Short mmCIF file of N, CA and C in Angstrom, two decimals:
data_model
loop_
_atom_site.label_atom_id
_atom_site.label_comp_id
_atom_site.label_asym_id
_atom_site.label_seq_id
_atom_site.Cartn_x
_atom_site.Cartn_y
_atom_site.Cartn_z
N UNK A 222 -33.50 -2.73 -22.28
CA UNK A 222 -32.45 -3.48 -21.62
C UNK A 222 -31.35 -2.52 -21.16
N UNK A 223 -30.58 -2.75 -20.09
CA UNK A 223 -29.58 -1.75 -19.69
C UNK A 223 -28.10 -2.25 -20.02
N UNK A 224 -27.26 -1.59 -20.40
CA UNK A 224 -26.01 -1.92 -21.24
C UNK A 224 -25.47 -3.03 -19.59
N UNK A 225 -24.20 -3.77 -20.03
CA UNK A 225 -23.47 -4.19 -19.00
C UNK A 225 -22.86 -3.43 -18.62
N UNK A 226 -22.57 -2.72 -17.13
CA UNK A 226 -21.52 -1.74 -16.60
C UNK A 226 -20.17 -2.68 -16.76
N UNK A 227 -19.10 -1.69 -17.26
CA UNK A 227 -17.98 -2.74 -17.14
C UNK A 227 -16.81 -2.57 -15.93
N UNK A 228 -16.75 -3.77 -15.53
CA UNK A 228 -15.99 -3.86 -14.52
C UNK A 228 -14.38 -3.14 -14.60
N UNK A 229 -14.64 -2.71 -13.46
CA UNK A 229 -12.96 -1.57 -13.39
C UNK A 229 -11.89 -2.67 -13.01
N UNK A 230 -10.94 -2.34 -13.46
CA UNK A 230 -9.59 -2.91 -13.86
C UNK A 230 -9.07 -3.42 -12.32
N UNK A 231 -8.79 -4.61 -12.10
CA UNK A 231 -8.12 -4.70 -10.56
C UNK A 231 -6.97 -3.90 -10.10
N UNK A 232 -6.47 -3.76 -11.78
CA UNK A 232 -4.63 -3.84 -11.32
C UNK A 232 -4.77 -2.02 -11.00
N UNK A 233 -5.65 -1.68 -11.69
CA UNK A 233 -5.56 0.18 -11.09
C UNK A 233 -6.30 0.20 -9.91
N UNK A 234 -7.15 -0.43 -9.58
CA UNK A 234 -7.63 -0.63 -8.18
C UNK A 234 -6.55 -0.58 -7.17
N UNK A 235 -5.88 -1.75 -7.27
CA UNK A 235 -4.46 -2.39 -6.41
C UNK A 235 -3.50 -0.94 -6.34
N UNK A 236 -3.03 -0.27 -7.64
CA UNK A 236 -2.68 0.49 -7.31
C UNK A 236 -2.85 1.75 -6.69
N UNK A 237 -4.24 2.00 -6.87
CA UNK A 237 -4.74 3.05 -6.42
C UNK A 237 -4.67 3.45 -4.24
N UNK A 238 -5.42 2.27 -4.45
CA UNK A 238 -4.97 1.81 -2.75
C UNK A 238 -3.70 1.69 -2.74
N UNK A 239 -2.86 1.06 -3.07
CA UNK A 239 -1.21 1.20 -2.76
C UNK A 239 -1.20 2.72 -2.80
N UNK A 240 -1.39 3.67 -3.53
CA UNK A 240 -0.77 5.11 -3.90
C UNK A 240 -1.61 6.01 -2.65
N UNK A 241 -2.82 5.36 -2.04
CA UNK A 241 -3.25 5.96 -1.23
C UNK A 241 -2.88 5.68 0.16
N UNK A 242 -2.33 4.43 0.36
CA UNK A 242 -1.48 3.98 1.66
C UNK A 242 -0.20 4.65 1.77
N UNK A 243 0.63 4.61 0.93
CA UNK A 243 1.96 5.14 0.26
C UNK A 243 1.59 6.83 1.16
N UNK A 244 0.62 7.23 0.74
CA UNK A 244 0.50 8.74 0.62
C UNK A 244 0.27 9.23 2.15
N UNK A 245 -0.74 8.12 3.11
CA UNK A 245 -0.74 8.39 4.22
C UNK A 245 0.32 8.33 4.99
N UNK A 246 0.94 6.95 5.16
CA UNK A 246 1.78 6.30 5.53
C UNK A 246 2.85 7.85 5.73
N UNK A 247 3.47 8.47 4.43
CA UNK A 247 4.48 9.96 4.34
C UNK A 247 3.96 10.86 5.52
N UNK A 248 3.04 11.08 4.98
CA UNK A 248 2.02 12.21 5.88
C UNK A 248 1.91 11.87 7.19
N UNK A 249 1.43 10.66 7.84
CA UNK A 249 1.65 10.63 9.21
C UNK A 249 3.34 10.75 10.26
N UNK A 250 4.19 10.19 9.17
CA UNK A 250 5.53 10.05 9.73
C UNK A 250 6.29 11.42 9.25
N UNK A 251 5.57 12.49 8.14
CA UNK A 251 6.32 13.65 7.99
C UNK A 251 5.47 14.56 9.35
N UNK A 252 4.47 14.25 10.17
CA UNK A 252 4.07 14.91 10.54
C UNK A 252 4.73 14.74 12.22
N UNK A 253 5.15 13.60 12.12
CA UNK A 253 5.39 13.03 13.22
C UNK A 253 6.56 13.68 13.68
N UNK A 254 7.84 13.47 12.68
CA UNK A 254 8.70 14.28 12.19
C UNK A 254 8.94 15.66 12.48
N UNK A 255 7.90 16.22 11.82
CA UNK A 255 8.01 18.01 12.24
C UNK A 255 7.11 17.98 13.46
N UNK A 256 6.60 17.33 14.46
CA UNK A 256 6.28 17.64 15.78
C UNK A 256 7.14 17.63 16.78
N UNK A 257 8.55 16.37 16.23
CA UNK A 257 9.23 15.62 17.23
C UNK A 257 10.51 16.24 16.99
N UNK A 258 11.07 17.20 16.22
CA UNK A 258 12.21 17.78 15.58
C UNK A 258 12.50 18.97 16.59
N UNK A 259 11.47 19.48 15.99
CA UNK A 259 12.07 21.24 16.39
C UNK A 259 12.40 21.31 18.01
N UNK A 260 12.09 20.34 18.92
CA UNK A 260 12.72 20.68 20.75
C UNK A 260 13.83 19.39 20.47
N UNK A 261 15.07 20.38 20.70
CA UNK A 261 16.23 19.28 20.98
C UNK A 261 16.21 19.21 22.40
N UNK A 262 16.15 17.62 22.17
CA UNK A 262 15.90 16.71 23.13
C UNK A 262 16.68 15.45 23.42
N UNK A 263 16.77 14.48 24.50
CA UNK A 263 17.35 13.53 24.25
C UNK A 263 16.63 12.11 23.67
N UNK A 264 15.18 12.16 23.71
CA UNK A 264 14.56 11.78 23.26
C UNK A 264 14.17 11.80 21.73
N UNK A 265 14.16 13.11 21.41
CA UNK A 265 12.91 13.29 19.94
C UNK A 265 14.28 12.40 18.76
N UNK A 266 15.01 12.52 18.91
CA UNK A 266 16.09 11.97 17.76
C UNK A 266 15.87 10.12 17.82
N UNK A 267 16.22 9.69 18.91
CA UNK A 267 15.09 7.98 19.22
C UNK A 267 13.74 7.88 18.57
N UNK A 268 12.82 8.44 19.21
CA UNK A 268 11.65 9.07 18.42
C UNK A 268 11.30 9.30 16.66
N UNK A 269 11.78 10.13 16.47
CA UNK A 269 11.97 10.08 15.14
C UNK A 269 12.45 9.16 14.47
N UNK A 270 13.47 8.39 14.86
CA UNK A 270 13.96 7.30 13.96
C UNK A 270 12.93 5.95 14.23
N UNK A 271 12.17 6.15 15.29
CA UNK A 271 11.32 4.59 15.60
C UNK A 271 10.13 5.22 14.95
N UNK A 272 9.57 6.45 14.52
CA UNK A 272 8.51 6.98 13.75
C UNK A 272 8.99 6.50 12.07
N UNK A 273 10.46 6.47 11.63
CA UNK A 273 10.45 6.18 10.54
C UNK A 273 11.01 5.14 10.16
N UNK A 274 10.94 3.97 11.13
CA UNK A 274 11.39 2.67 10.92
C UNK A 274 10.12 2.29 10.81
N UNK A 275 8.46 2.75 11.77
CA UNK A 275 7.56 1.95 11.58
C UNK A 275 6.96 2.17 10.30
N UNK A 276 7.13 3.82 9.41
CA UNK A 276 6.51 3.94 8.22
C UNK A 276 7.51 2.97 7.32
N UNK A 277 9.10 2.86 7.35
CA UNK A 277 9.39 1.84 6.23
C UNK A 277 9.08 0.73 6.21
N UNK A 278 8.68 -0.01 7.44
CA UNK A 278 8.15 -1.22 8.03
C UNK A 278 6.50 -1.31 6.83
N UNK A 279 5.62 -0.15 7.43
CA UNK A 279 4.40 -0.09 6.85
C UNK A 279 4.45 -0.33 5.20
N UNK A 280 5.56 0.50 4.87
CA UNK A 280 5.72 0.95 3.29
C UNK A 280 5.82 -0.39 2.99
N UNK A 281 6.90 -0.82 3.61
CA UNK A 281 7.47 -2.40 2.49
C UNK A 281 6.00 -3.41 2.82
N UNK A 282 5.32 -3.63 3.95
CA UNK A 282 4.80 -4.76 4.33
C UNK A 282 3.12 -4.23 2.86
N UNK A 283 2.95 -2.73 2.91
CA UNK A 283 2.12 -2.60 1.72
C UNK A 283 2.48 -3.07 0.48
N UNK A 284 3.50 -2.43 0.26
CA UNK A 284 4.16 -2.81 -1.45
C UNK A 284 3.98 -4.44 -1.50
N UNK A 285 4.70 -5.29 -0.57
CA UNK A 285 4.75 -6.32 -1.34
C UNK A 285 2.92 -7.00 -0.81
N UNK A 286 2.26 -6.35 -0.10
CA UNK A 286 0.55 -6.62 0.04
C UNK A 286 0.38 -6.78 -1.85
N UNK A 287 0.56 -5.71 -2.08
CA UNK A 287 0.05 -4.96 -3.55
C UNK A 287 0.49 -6.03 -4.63
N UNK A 288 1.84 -6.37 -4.33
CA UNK A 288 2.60 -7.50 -5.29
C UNK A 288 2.11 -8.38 -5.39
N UNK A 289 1.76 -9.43 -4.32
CA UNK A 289 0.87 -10.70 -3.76
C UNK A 289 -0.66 -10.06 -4.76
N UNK A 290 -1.24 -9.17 -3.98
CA UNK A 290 -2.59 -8.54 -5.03
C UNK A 290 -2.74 -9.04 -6.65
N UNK A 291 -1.39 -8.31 -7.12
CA UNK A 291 -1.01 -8.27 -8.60
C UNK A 291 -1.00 -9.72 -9.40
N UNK A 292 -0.26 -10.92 -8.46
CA UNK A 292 -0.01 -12.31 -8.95
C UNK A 292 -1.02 -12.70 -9.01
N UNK A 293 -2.22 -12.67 -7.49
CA UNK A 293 -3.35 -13.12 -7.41
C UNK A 293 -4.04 -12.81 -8.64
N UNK A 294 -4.22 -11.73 -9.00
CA UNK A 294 -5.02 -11.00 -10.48
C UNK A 294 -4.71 -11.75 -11.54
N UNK A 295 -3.12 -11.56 -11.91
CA UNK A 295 -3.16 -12.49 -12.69
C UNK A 295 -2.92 -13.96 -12.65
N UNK A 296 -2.84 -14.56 -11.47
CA UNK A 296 -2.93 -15.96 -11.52
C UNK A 296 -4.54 -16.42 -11.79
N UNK A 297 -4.87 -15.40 -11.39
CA UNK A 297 -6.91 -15.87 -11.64
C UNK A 297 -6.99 -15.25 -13.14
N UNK A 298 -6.28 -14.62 -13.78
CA UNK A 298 -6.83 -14.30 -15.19
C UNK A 298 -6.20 -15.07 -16.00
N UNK A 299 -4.85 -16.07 -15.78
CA UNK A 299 -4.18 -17.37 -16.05
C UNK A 299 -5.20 -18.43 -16.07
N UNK A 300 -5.75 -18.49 -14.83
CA UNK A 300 -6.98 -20.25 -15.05
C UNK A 300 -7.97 -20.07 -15.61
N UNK A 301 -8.63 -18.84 -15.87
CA UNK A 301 -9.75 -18.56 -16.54
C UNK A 301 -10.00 -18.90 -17.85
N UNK A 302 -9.07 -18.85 -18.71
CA UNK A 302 -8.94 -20.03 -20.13
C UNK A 302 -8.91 -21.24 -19.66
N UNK A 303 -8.04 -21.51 -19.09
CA UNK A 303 -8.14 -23.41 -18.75
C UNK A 303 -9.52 -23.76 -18.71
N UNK A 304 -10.01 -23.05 -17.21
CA UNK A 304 -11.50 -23.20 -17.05
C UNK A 304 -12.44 -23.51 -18.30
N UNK A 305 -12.46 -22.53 -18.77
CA UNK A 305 -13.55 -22.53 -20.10
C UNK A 305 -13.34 -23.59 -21.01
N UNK A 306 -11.82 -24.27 -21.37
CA UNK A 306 -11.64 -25.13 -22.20
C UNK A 306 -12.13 -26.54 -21.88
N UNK A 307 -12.68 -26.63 -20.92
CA UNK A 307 -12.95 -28.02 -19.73
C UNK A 307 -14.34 -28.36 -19.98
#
């Protein structure tokens, strides 16, 4: 017989993807950043700030993705006793 594999944890899942969105999300807008910086321009300063309004935009609309994630997890590990008692 083969043991049961046990199922990996949601909530480090959830975070894991959050920490890996988080991580891109920096990286595209630090990159964006040091492309759009170094020629003063009348532009790159507009630019830059609409490059890091859309990553805080991204950041928050992930985090609270992740939050919603988290309730869901445990609102389904909440009915799962009820369930069984029925």
């Amino acid at each position: 017989m083969s043991t049961p594999v046990p199922l990996p944890d949601p909530h480090s899942e959830i975070a894991t993807q959050l920490a890996i969105r988080l991580v891109l999300i920096f990286a595209v807008a630090g990159f964006c950043t040091w492309l759009l910086l170094p020629w003063p321009s009348a532009l790159s300063l507009p630019l830059v700030l609409v490059v890091d309004l859309i990553a805080l935009w991204m950041t928050v609309h992930y985090v609270f993705a992740a939050l919603n994630d988290l309730l869901e997890v445990k609102l389904d590990e909440l009915d799962r006793p009820s369930r069984s008692d029925d």
